[in-house]
Amino acid sequence: MLFLFIFAFTTLCGLVPFLPWYVMPIIAFVSAILFGKNTWQTVWSGFGGVFAAWVLLALLKSIPNENMLAGRVAALFHLPHWTLLLLIMGLLGGLVGGLAALSGFLVKQAFEKPTSVRL
Amino acid sequence: MQTFLYLASPIRYSMKIVKALLAIAVTILLIWALQTQFDPIPPLGKFLNPVGGFWQNAESRQSEKAHELKLDGLLDKVIIQYDENRIPHIFANNEHDLYYAQGYITATDRLWQMDIQTRSASGRLAELVGSKALEMDRYHRRMGMVYGAENTLRGMMKDPQTKLAIEAYTEGINTYIHTLTPTTYPLEFKLLNYKPEEWKPINCAFLLKLMSETLAGGSDELEMTNVLNKFGWKVTQDLFPDRNFQQEPIIPAGTKWNFKSLPVPQPSASFKAQMRGNNNKPKERIEGIGSNNWAVSGSKTASGYPILANDPHLHLTFPSIWYQIQLHAPGINVYGVSLPGSPHIIIGYNQKISWGVTNVDADVLDWYQIKFKDATKEEYWYNNQWHKTTRRAEVINVRGKQPVVEDVIYTHYGPVVYESNQQKPEKTPQSVPAGTALRWVAHDESNELRTFYLLNRAKNYDDYRMALSYYSAPAQNFIFASADNDIAITPNGKLPLKFKDQGKFILDGTDAANSWQGWIPYEQNPTVKNPARGFVSSANQESTDAAYPYYINWQFGSYQRGKRINDRLSAMNHITADSMRLLQTDNYSITAHDILPTLLHNIDESKLDATQHQAYNLIKRWDLRYDATSIGASIFNSWWSYIYNLTWNDEFGTANRELRWPSRDRTIQLLLKDPKSKWFDNSQTAGKETLADIVSQAFNTAVNELANQHGKPGDNWQWGKVRLTEVEHLAGLDGLGSGKFASGGTGGVINAITGGNGPSWRMVVQLGPKVQGYGIFPGGESGNPGSFYYTDMLQTWKNGQLNPLLFLQSANEKSTRIKSILTLNKK
């Protein structure tokens, strides 16, 4: 659920022109507050949801371009193949997404009534 | 237990808040890091993300068939038809809209190129890249690029027609800039992490200054003065003569000059003393920056109408220095190449005429030694009295640092580029003599754009002559052909009136007789119309023979390309556009033709080892062409450069290259006419070397070196493989250039490809009732590395072929070659 939510919203917002990329961590953050269940589920959903969304968004531009620009930019960074560039991009996005989701989840936990009080 | 829980709970609670805050802080820190530039890497998140980063610059192969836009500032509708190479054909209903659209469309393809060229010319690169560009900026500021551009802008704005064109062009560019968002910025803005800024009319002037710097901004007065001081006047005049031993002037030798010339200035007293005083003692110009053009009269062509050809040789880059475009409006229909950043077409044709340019190599840049009164440098001695200097502050912004302020001293000559050697950086871009003032024609008020405005609309020879009279710098050999069956060529520009050799060396700035004495009247610039031989041509060689009354320069481009062009054109008849194309890609070496027999004669075959013997046999059978597959060319090229080096290195080779070396022509002359010359002796050895020693030593070294680098003589010795060619990205960024490839040609042949320099635009135009142009440049119309039109014309250029150019007569003319249409409507 959380994974799909982050993936879908990051993809949708990525298709809206004028929205900067750092809308993505806000999505992950808020989604985690709403749907976060436990730490690992949240982190992996944030990481994976954004990774998948970014790879999809990049491919949507790159495939009609026959990956020509990706190839040139990969050569610019001295990478052997453009897919490596795609992977690095996905990992960076995933890292931000995962951390933002974790932050959301921890905020949610901080504001939940401490279980000890119920004792 | 109860108390314990009450104590523990707030602690646990606040621990959770701390953890949450910490996670948020780390996330924000990461986002910040991904948005921040750590030189030289662009901000990674900003650049790599798929939402606004580089992926957004990836263009689809499919483009829209028809598209409409509403734009502010247009007076009427403009239609732009794009052909299969995405060359725009602009149809406007008035001049304002025409130049507005030229600016708008050029910016859509080339905005970053326009921006970076302007920044480079105006000394503003350090703003972007920090202190590593500071010395380059300092040089451009101190040598008066901004000062010159301001003066030129004044000239351009005085004329209502050029003013209208520049202002509309500027408006078009800015309209495009205003549509951009960080997501749609051209790729290089994202890579270098900066924003495009508003275009200003002065940027058009900066572009012209940049051309003047490339084509008429180099000098070797410092190196020549060092030669004079080291060897004395006699040796200097002998090794650096004012006329080449082999000559093929642009204006055919023997042409009569039927004008009354102005009195030619006499050498000044200080100049004569400088030469006498040296009697008893014992940016450099780049070869490959040159060009060819020619026009043949109808009497020599198959169609009976003239054909014109032009190929300017410049640094080859992606994006190309040229941008192809057709401009159509009432009173004008013209096709050709423009310079992104300037309105009009620079080289091209219309229904009636065609024109092209090559560089003249006129000496329009001189250095004057300044005598200051005292350390304050507020006064300098000139014409027997003290004169006040003025100052101009140049503020250079440096990324990440405090701005640097340059307080430049100006004399009536121009700026003192470097006051002292201390002020001059170690790696000065050009050979600037410290303590001298620069007199440069590109500093003067001028209006070159008027020339192109008029040429674009010219109908006949008289219009051509009228257009040329407005041209100032950099001086160009303007070639011309018309449907009226006229051909002509004019080495043209604002040429100073000088005494012979004035400016060959650094001049004494105190002597008024060393100043430029006025100008060669425009109508007395060398020119020829319809010469008896049936063709006109130029390849940067000397403009005229010795009978021309005025002094233009002591050195020009070398003779070989001009000689080959003229030999071929003399022999050719029934010429077609295709035979002109073949001539443009001709690799035959006149140098080899002239000297190879002598070189071979000096080789003692019995002293060669097996590899050398094999190489000797290969070069003996060489067809003298620098084809990509030629092995002889590789051997000859290396052999000749070792001969040249061995001849001069002992006398002229200094660690910091402060001496000018004698020319190729002078070396060939020694080799052919004076084989016993003392210059062939290596002064650093005890024995006495002869020409034969030098020639065979050079041969052995060249062959051994080729064998070391490329193995046994064979396919790996092919010229195209030994000398690789590359079209680099304008900023030299890896991956955005062409990569290395094999090509034929070299500096001294018509097909003057020299590694990274060469024919930046090849054009052949068949004049007649229906004009047909052919052309190609090594690149594409788009400056976007993510576009399919970034390199699409390179292969055709490599093949030595030309594209037939689409010249539409009206917006309604149908052509299957039109692939998409953009309509611009007024808002």
Coordinates of C-alpha atoms in Angstrom, one line a residue, chain B residues 277-744:
Chain B
G277 CA 70.7 49.6 -34.6
N278 CA 70.2 45.9 -35.1
N279 CA 72.4 45.7 -38.2
N280 CA 75.7 44.5 -36.6
K281 CA 74.4 42.0 -34.1
P282 CA 74.2 38.4 -35.0
K283 CA 48.5 34.5 -29.8
E284 CA 50.2 33.3 -32.1
R285 CA 49.0 32.8 -35.5
I286 CA 47.5 29.3 -36.0
E287 CA 47.9 27.5 -39.4
G288 CA 44.7 25.8 -40.3
I289 CA 42.6 28.9 -39.5
G290 CA 42.2 29.9 -43.1
S291 CA 39.7 29.4 -45.9
N292 CA 39.1 28.9 -49.6
N293 CA 36.8 30.6 -52.0
W294 CA 36.5 30.8 -55.7
A295 CA 34.0 31.7 -58.4
V296 CA 34.1 30.6 -62.0
S297 CA 32.5 32.6 -64.8
G298 CA 29.8 31.2 -67.1
S299 CA 32.4 30.8 -69.9
K300 CA 33.9 27.9 -67.9
T301 CA 30.8 26.2 -66.7
A302 CA 28.5 23.6 -68.2
S303 CA 25.4 25.7 -67.6
G304 CA 26.9 29.0 -68.9
Y305 CA 26.3 30.7 -65.5
P306 CA 28.8 31.3 -62.8
I307 CA 29.4 28.9 -59.9
L308 CA 30.7 30.1 -56.5
A309 CA 32.3 28.0 -53.8
N310 CA 33.4 28.8 -50.3
D311 CA 34.7 26.8 -47.3
P312 CA 35.8 28.8 -44.2
H313 CA 38.3 26.8 -42.1
L314 CA 37.7 27.3 -38.4
H315 CA 37.8 25.4 -35.2
L316 CA 35.3 22.5 -35.6
T317 CA 32.9 22.2 -32.7
F318 CA 29.5 20.9 -31.6
P319 CA 27.4 23.0 -31.9
S320 CA 28.8 24.3 -35.2
I321 CA 29.9 27.9 -35.4
W322 CA 27.4 28.2 -38.2
Y323 CA 23.6 28.0 -38.3
Q324 CA 21.8 27.4 -41.6
I325 CA 18.7 29.4 -42.2
Q326 CA 16.5 30.8 -44.9
L327 CA 15.1 34.4 -44.5
H328 CA 12.2 35.5 -46.5
A329 CA 10.2 38.8 -46.2
P330 CA 9.2 41.6 -48.6
G331 CA 12.4 42.7 -50.4
I332 CA 14.5 39.7 -49.2
N333 CA 14.8 36.0 -49.9
V334 CA 18.2 34.7 -48.9
Y335 CA 19.7 31.3 -47.8
G336 CA 23.0 30.5 -46.1
V337 CA 24.8 30.3 -42.8
S338 CA 24.4 32.8 -40.0
L339 CA 26.5 33.2 -36.8
P340 CA 24.3 32.5 -33.7
G341 CA 24.2 35.8 -32.0
S342 CA 24.0 38.0 -35.0
P343 CA 21.1 38.7 -37.4
H344 CA 21.5 38.3 -41.2
I345 CA 23.3 35.7 -43.2
I346 CA 27.0 35.9 -43.4
I347 CA 27.8 33.5 -46.3
G348 CA 25.0 32.6 -48.7
Y349 CA 23.0 33.4 -51.8
N350 CA 19.7 34.8 -53.1
Q351 CA 18.0 34.5 -56.5
K352 CA 20.5 36.9 -58.1
I353 CA 23.8 36.7 -56.4
S354 CA 26.0 34.6 -54.1
W355 CA 28.9 35.7 -51.9
G356 CA 31.5 34.2 -49.5
V357 CA 34.5 35.1 -47.5
T358 CA 38.0 34.1 -46.6
N359 CA 40.4 35.9 -44.2
V360 CA 42.7 38.6 -45.6
D361 CA 45.4 38.4 -43.0
A362 CA 45.8 42.2 -43.1
D363 CA 48.0 43.7 -40.3
V364 CA 45.4 45.7 -38.4
L365 CA 46.8 45.1 -35.0
D366 CA 50.0 46.9 -33.8
W367 CA 51.9 47.3 -30.5
Y368 CA 53.4 50.7 -29.4
Q369 CA 56.1 50.9 -26.8
I370 CA 54.9 53.6 -24.3
K371 CA 57.2 56.0 -22.4
F372 CA 55.5 57.0 -19.2
K373 CA 56.6 60.2 -17.4
D374 CA 56.8 58.5 -14.0
A375 CA 55.5 55.6 -11.9
T376 CA 52.0 57.1 -11.7
K377 CA 51.7 56.5 -15.5
E378 CA 49.4 59.5 -15.7
E379 CA 51.3 61.0 -18.7
Y380 CA 53.1 59.5 -21.7
W381 CA 55.5 61.0 -24.2
Y382 CA 54.1 61.3 -27.8
N383 CA 55.0 63.7 -30.6
N384 CA 57.4 65.7 -28.4
Q385 CA 55.0 66.4 -25.5
W386 CA 53.4 64.8 -22.5
H387 CA 49.8 63.5 -23.0
K388 CA 47.4 62.4 -20.3
T389 CA 46.4 58.8 -20.0
T390 CA 42.8 57.8 -19.1
R391 CA 41.7 54.8 -17.1
R392 CA 38.9 52.4 -17.5
A393 CA 37.8 50.1 -14.6
E394 CA 36.9 46.6 -15.5
V395 CA 35.2 44.6 -12.8
I396 CA 35.5 40.9 -13.1
N397 CA 33.1 38.8 -11.0
V398 CA 34.6 35.5 -9.8
R399 CA 32.4 32.6 -8.7
G400 CA 33.0 32.0 -5.0
K401 CA 35.5 34.9 -4.6
Q402 CA 35.7 38.7 -4.3
P403 CA 35.4 40.5 -7.6
V404 CA 38.7 41.5 -9.3
V405 CA 39.0 45.1 -10.5
E406 CA 41.3 45.9 -13.4
D407 CA 42.3 49.5 -13.8
V408 CA 43.3 49.6 -17.5
I409 CA 45.4 52.5 -18.8
Y410 CA 44.3 53.9 -22.2
T411 CA 46.5 56.0 -24.5
H412 CA 45.3 57.5 -27.8
Y413 CA 46.4 54.3 -29.4
G414 CA 44.3 52.1 -27.2
P415 CA 44.7 50.1 -24.0
V416 CA 48.0 49.2 -22.3
V417 CA 47.2 45.5 -22.1
Y418 CA 49.9 44.6 -19.6
E419 CA 51.9 47.4 -17.9
S420 CA 54.8 45.1 -16.9
N421 CA 55.9 41.5 -17.0
Q422 CA 54.8 41.2 -13.4
Q423 CA 51.2 42.1 -14.4
K424 CA 51.3 39.7 -17.3
P425 CA 50.4 36.1 -16.3
E426 CA 52.8 33.3 -17.3
K427 CA 50.4 31.8 -19.7
T428 CA 49.2 34.8 -21.6
P429 CA 46.8 33.8 -24.4
Q430 CA 48.7 35.8 -27.0
S431 CA 52.2 37.2 -27.3
V432 CA 51.5 40.5 -25.7
P433 CA 54.6 42.7 -25.2
A434 CA 54.4 44.2 -21.7
G435 CA 54.5 48.0 -21.5
T436 CA 53.0 48.6 -24.9
A437 CA 49.7 50.0 -26.0
L438 CA 47.5 48.2 -28.5
R439 CA 46.2 49.8 -31.7
W440 CA 43.6 47.5 -33.1
V441 CA 41.0 48.2 -35.8
A442 CA 38.4 46.2 -34.0
H443 CA 38.4 48.9 -31.3
D444 CA 37.0 51.5 -33.7
E445 CA 33.4 52.4 -34.3
S446 CA 32.0 50.3 -37.2
N447 CA 28.9 48.7 -38.6
E448 CA 29.8 45.4 -40.3
L449 CA 26.2 44.3 -40.0
R450 CA 25.2 46.9 -42.6
T451 CA 27.4 45.0 -45.1
F452 CA 25.5 41.8 -44.5
Y453 CA 22.1 43.6 -44.5
L454 CA 22.9 44.9 -48.0
L455 CA 24.5 41.7 -49.3
N456 CA 21.4 39.7 -48.2
R457 CA 19.4 41.9 -50.5
A458 CA 21.9 42.5 -53.3
K459 CA 20.9 42.0 -56.9
N460 CA 24.1 42.7 -58.9
Y461 CA 27.7 43.8 -58.9
D462 CA 27.0 47.4 -57.9
D463 CA 25.0 46.3 -54.9
Y464 CA 27.9 44.1 -53.9
R465 CA 30.4 46.9 -54.1
M466 CA 28.1 49.3 -52.2
A467 CA 27.6 46.7 -49.4
L468 CA 31.4 46.2 -49.1
S469 CA 32.1 49.9 -48.5
Y470 CA 30.6 49.6 -45.0
Y471 CA 32.8 46.8 -43.9
S472 CA 35.5 47.2 -41.3
A473 CA 36.9 44.1 -39.5
P474 CA 38.0 41.4 -39.6
A475 CA 39.1 42.1 -43.2
Q476 CA 37.8 39.4 -45.6
N477 CA 38.3 38.4 -49.2
F478 CA 34.7 38.9 -50.4
I479 CA 34.0 36.7 -53.4
F480 CA 31.0 37.3 -55.6
A481 CA 29.1 35.8 -58.5
S482 CA 25.8 36.9 -60.1
A483 CA 23.2 35.6 -62.4
D484 CA 24.2 38.5 -64.7
N485 CA 27.4 36.5 -65.3
D486 CA 29.7 38.7 -63.2
I487 CA 32.3 37.4 -60.9
A488 CA 34.6 39.4 -58.6
I489 CA 36.8 39.3 -55.5
T490 CA 37.7 42.1 -53.1
P491 CA 40.1 41.8 -50.2
N492 CA 38.1 44.2 -48.1
G493 CA 38.0 45.9 -44.8
K494 CA 39.2 49.1 -43.1
L495 CA 42.9 48.9 -43.9
P496 CA 45.3 51.3 -42.2
L497 CA 47.6 53.4 -44.4
K498 CA 51.1 52.3 -43.4
F499 CA 54.7 52.5 -44.5
K500 CA 56.3 49.2 -45.5
D501 CA 56.9 46.8 -42.6
Q502 CA 55.1 49.2 -40.2
G503 CA 54.0 46.8 -37.4
K504 CA 56.2 43.9 -38.4
F505 CA 58.0 44.7 -35.1
I506 CA 57.0 46.5 -31.9
L507 CA 56.7 50.3 -32.7
D508 CA 58.1 53.2 -30.8
G509 CA 55.0 54.9 -29.4
T510 CA 56.7 58.3 -28.8
D511 CA 57.2 58.9 -32.6
A512 CA 54.1 60.3 -34.2
A513 CA 55.3 59.1 -37.6
N514 CA 54.7 55.5 -36.4
S515 CA 51.0 56.1 -36.0
W516 CA 48.6 54.9 -38.7
Q517 CA 48.5 57.6 -41.3
G518 CA 44.8 57.3 -42.2
W519 CA 43.1 54.6 -44.3
I520 CA 43.4 53.0 -47.7
P521 CA 40.3 54.5 -49.5
Y522 CA 37.7 51.8 -49.7
E523 CA 37.5 52.0 -53.5
Q524 CA 41.2 51.5 -53.7
N525 CA 41.2 48.2 -51.8
P526 CA 42.4 45.5 -54.1
T527 CA 39.6 44.2 -56.3
V528 CA 39.1 42.5 -59.6
K529 CA 36.0 41.9 -61.7
N530 CA 35.7 39.3 -64.5
P531 CA 39.4 38.7 -65.1
A532 CA 40.5 37.2 -68.4
R533 CA 41.3 33.9 -66.9
G534 CA 37.6 33.3 -66.2
F535 CA 37.8 32.8 -62.4
V536 CA 38.6 34.5 -59.1
S537 CA 39.8 32.8 -56.0
S538 CA 41.5 33.2 -52.6
A539 CA 43.1 30.9 -50.0
N540 CA 44.5 33.5 -47.6
Q541 CA 47.5 34.2 -49.7
E542 CA 48.9 37.7 -50.4
S543 CA 46.3 40.0 -51.8
T544 CA 48.3 41.4 -54.7
D545 CA 51.6 41.4 -56.5
A546 CA 54.2 44.1 -55.7
A547 CA 52.7 46.6 -58.1
Y548 CA 49.9 47.5 -55.6
P549 CA 50.9 50.8 -54.1
Y550 CA 49.9 50.1 -50.5
Y551 CA 51.3 48.0 -47.7
I552 CA 48.8 45.5 -46.3
N553 CA 51.1 43.0 -44.4
W554 CA 54.4 41.3 -44.8
Q555 CA 53.1 37.8 -44.3
F556 CA 49.9 36.0 -45.5
G557 CA 48.7 32.5 -45.7
S558 CA 51.0 30.2 -47.6
Y559 CA 51.0 29.8 -51.3
Q560 CA 50.2 26.1 -51.8
R561 CA 46.4 26.0 -51.5
G562 CA 46.0 29.0 -53.8
K563 CA 48.4 27.5 -56.3
R564 CA 46.5 24.2 -56.4
I565 CA 43.1 26.0 -56.7
N566 CA 44.3 28.2 -59.6
D567 CA 46.1 25.3 -61.4
R568 CA 42.9 23.2 -61.3
L569 CA 40.5 26.1 -62.2
S570 CA 42.7 27.1 -65.1
A571 CA 42.6 23.5 -66.5
M572 CA 38.9 22.9 -65.9
N573 CA 36.1 23.6 -68.3
H574 CA 32.4 22.6 -68.5
I575 CA 32.5 22.9 -64.7
T576 CA 29.5 21.6 -62.7
A577 CA 28.6 22.0 -59.0
D578 CA 29.8 18.5 -58.5
S579 CA 33.3 19.2 -59.9
M580 CA 33.5 22.2 -57.5
R581 CA 32.6 19.8 -54.7
L582 CA 35.5 17.5 -55.7
L583 CA 37.9 20.4 -55.8
Q584 CA 36.8 21.5 -52.2
T585 CA 37.8 18.0 -51.0
D586 CA 41.0 17.8 -53.0
N587 CA 43.9 16.4 -51.0
Y588 CA 46.7 17.0 -53.4
S589 CA 49.8 18.4 -51.8
I590 CA 51.7 21.1 -53.7
T591 CA 54.4 21.1 -50.9
A592 CA 55.1 17.4 -51.6
H593 CA 55.0 18.1 -55.4
D594 CA 57.5 20.8 -55.0
I595 CA 60.0 19.2 -52.6
L596 CA 59.6 15.5 -52.6
P597 CA 61.9 14.9 -55.6
T598 CA 64.7 16.9 -53.8
L599 CA 64.1 15.0 -50.5
L600 CA 64.3 11.6 -52.2
H601 CA 67.4 12.7 -54.0
N602 CA 69.1 13.3 -50.7
I603 CA 68.5 9.8 -49.3
D604 CA 71.2 7.2 -49.7
E605 CA 69.3 4.0 -50.1
S606 CA 72.3 1.8 -49.1
K607 CA 72.2 3.2 -45.6
L608 CA 68.6 2.3 -44.8
D609 CA 67.5 -0.5 -42.6
A610 CA 64.7 -2.9 -43.7
T611 CA 61.8 -0.8 -42.3
Q612 CA 63.3 2.4 -43.6
H613 CA 63.7 0.8 -47.0
Q614 CA 60.1 -0.3 -47.0
A615 CA 59.0 3.2 -46.1
Y616 CA 61.3 4.6 -48.8
N617 CA 59.6 2.5 -51.5
L618 CA 56.2 3.4 -50.2
I619 CA 56.8 7.1 -50.4
K620 CA 58.5 6.9 -53.8
R621 CA 55.2 5.5 -55.1
W622 CA 53.0 8.0 -53.2
D623 CA 50.4 9.9 -55.4
L624 CA 51.1 13.1 -53.3
R625 CA 47.5 13.1 -51.9
Y626 CA 46.7 13.3 -48.2
D627 CA 43.9 10.8 -48.5
A628 CA 42.7 9.1 -45.3
T629 CA 44.0 5.8 -46.6
S630 CA 47.4 7.1 -47.8
I631 CA 50.5 5.8 -46.1
G632 CA 52.9 8.0 -48.1
A633 CA 51.1 11.0 -46.6
S634 CA 51.9 9.9 -43.0
I635 CA 55.6 9.4 -43.9
F636 CA 55.9 12.6 -45.8
N637 CA 54.2 14.7 -43.1
S638 CA 56.3 13.4 -40.3
W639 CA 59.5 13.6 -42.4
W640 CA 58.9 17.2 -43.4
S641 CA 58.1 18.3 -39.9
Y642 CA 61.4 16.8 -38.7
I643 CA 63.3 18.6 -41.5
Y644 CA 61.7 21.9 -40.5
N645 CA 62.5 21.3 -36.8
L646 CA 66.1 20.1 -37.4
T647 CA 66.7 23.1 -39.6
W648 CA 65.5 25.8 -37.2
N649 CA 65.5 24.3 -33.7
D650 CA 69.2 24.9 -33.0
E651 CA 68.9 28.7 -33.7
F652 CA 65.2 29.4 -32.9
G653 CA 64.2 26.8 -30.3
T654 CA 63.9 28.4 -27.0
A655 CA 62.1 27.0 -23.9
N656 CA 59.3 29.6 -24.0
R657 CA 59.0 29.9 -27.7
E658 CA 59.7 33.6 -27.7
L659 CA 61.2 33.7 -31.2
R660 CA 59.2 33.6 -34.4
W661 CA 60.3 30.7 -36.6
P662 CA 60.9 31.2 -40.4
S663 CA 58.0 30.2 -42.6
R664 CA 57.4 27.0 -44.4
D665 CA 57.8 28.9 -47.7
R666 CA 61.2 30.3 -46.6
T667 CA 62.3 26.8 -45.6
I668 CA 61.2 25.3 -49.0
Q669 CA 63.1 28.1 -50.7
L670 CA 66.4 27.2 -48.8
L671 CA 65.8 23.6 -49.6
L672 CA 65.3 24.1 -53.3
K673 CA 67.5 27.1 -54.0
D674 CA 70.2 27.2 -51.3
P675 CA 71.0 23.7 -50.2
K676 CA 74.4 24.8 -48.9
S677 CA 72.8 27.3 -46.6
K678 CA 74.4 27.7 -43.2
W679 CA 71.0 27.2 -41.5
F680 CA 71.1 23.5 -42.3
D681 CA 74.2 23.1 -40.1
N682 CA 73.3 22.2 -36.5
S683 CA 75.2 24.9 -34.6
Q684 CA 75.1 22.7 -31.5
T685 CA 77.3 20.0 -32.9
A686 CA 81.0 20.2 -33.8
G687 CA 80.7 18.8 -37.3
K688 CA 79.1 20.6 -40.2
E689 CA 75.7 19.2 -41.3
T690 CA 74.5 19.6 -44.8
L691 CA 71.0 19.4 -46.3
A692 CA 71.5 15.7 -47.1
D693 CA 72.4 15.0 -43.4
I694 CA 69.3 16.8 -42.2
V695 CA 67.0 15.1 -44.8
S696 CA 68.2 11.6 -44.0
Q697 CA 68.3 12.1 -40.3
A698 CA 64.7 13.4 -40.4
F699 CA 63.7 10.5 -42.6
N700 CA 65.1 7.9 -40.2
T701 CA 63.6 9.6 -37.1
A702 CA 60.2 9.9 -38.8
V703 CA 60.1 6.3 -40.0
N704 CA 61.4 4.9 -36.7
E705 CA 58.8 6.9 -34.8
L706 CA 56.0 5.7 -37.0
A707 CA 57.2 2.1 -36.6
N708 CA 57.3 2.6 -32.8
Q709 CA 53.8 4.0 -32.6
H710 CA 52.1 2.0 -35.3
G711 CA 54.1 -1.1 -36.0
K712 CA 55.4 -2.3 -39.3
P713 CA 54.5 -0.3 -42.4
G714 CA 51.0 -1.2 -43.3
D715 CA 47.4 -0.2 -42.8
N716 CA 48.1 1.2 -39.4
W717 CA 50.3 3.8 -41.1
Q718 CA 47.3 5.3 -43.0
W719 CA 47.1 9.0 -42.7
G720 CA 43.6 8.9 -41.3
K721 CA 44.7 6.6 -38.6
V722 CA 47.9 8.4 -37.7
R723 CA 46.3 11.8 -37.7
L724 CA 42.9 11.5 -36.0
T725 CA 40.2 14.1 -36.4
E726 CA 37.6 15.1 -33.8
V727 CA 34.8 17.6 -33.6
E728 CA 34.8 18.6 -30.0
H729 CA 32.0 20.0 -27.9
L730 CA 32.4 23.8 -27.6
A731 CA 33.3 23.5 -24.0
G732 CA 35.4 20.4 -24.6
L733 CA 33.1 18.2 -22.5
D734 CA 33.8 14.5 -22.9
G735 CA 31.1 12.5 -24.5
L736 CA 29.4 15.5 -26.2
G737 CA 31.9 15.6 -29.1
S738 CA 32.1 13.4 -32.2
G739 CA 34.8 11.0 -30.9
K740 CA 37.9 10.5 -33.0
F741 CA 37.6 9.5 -36.6
A742 CA 39.8 9.1 -39.7
S743 CA 39.8 11.8 -42.3
G744 CA 42.0 13.0 -45.2

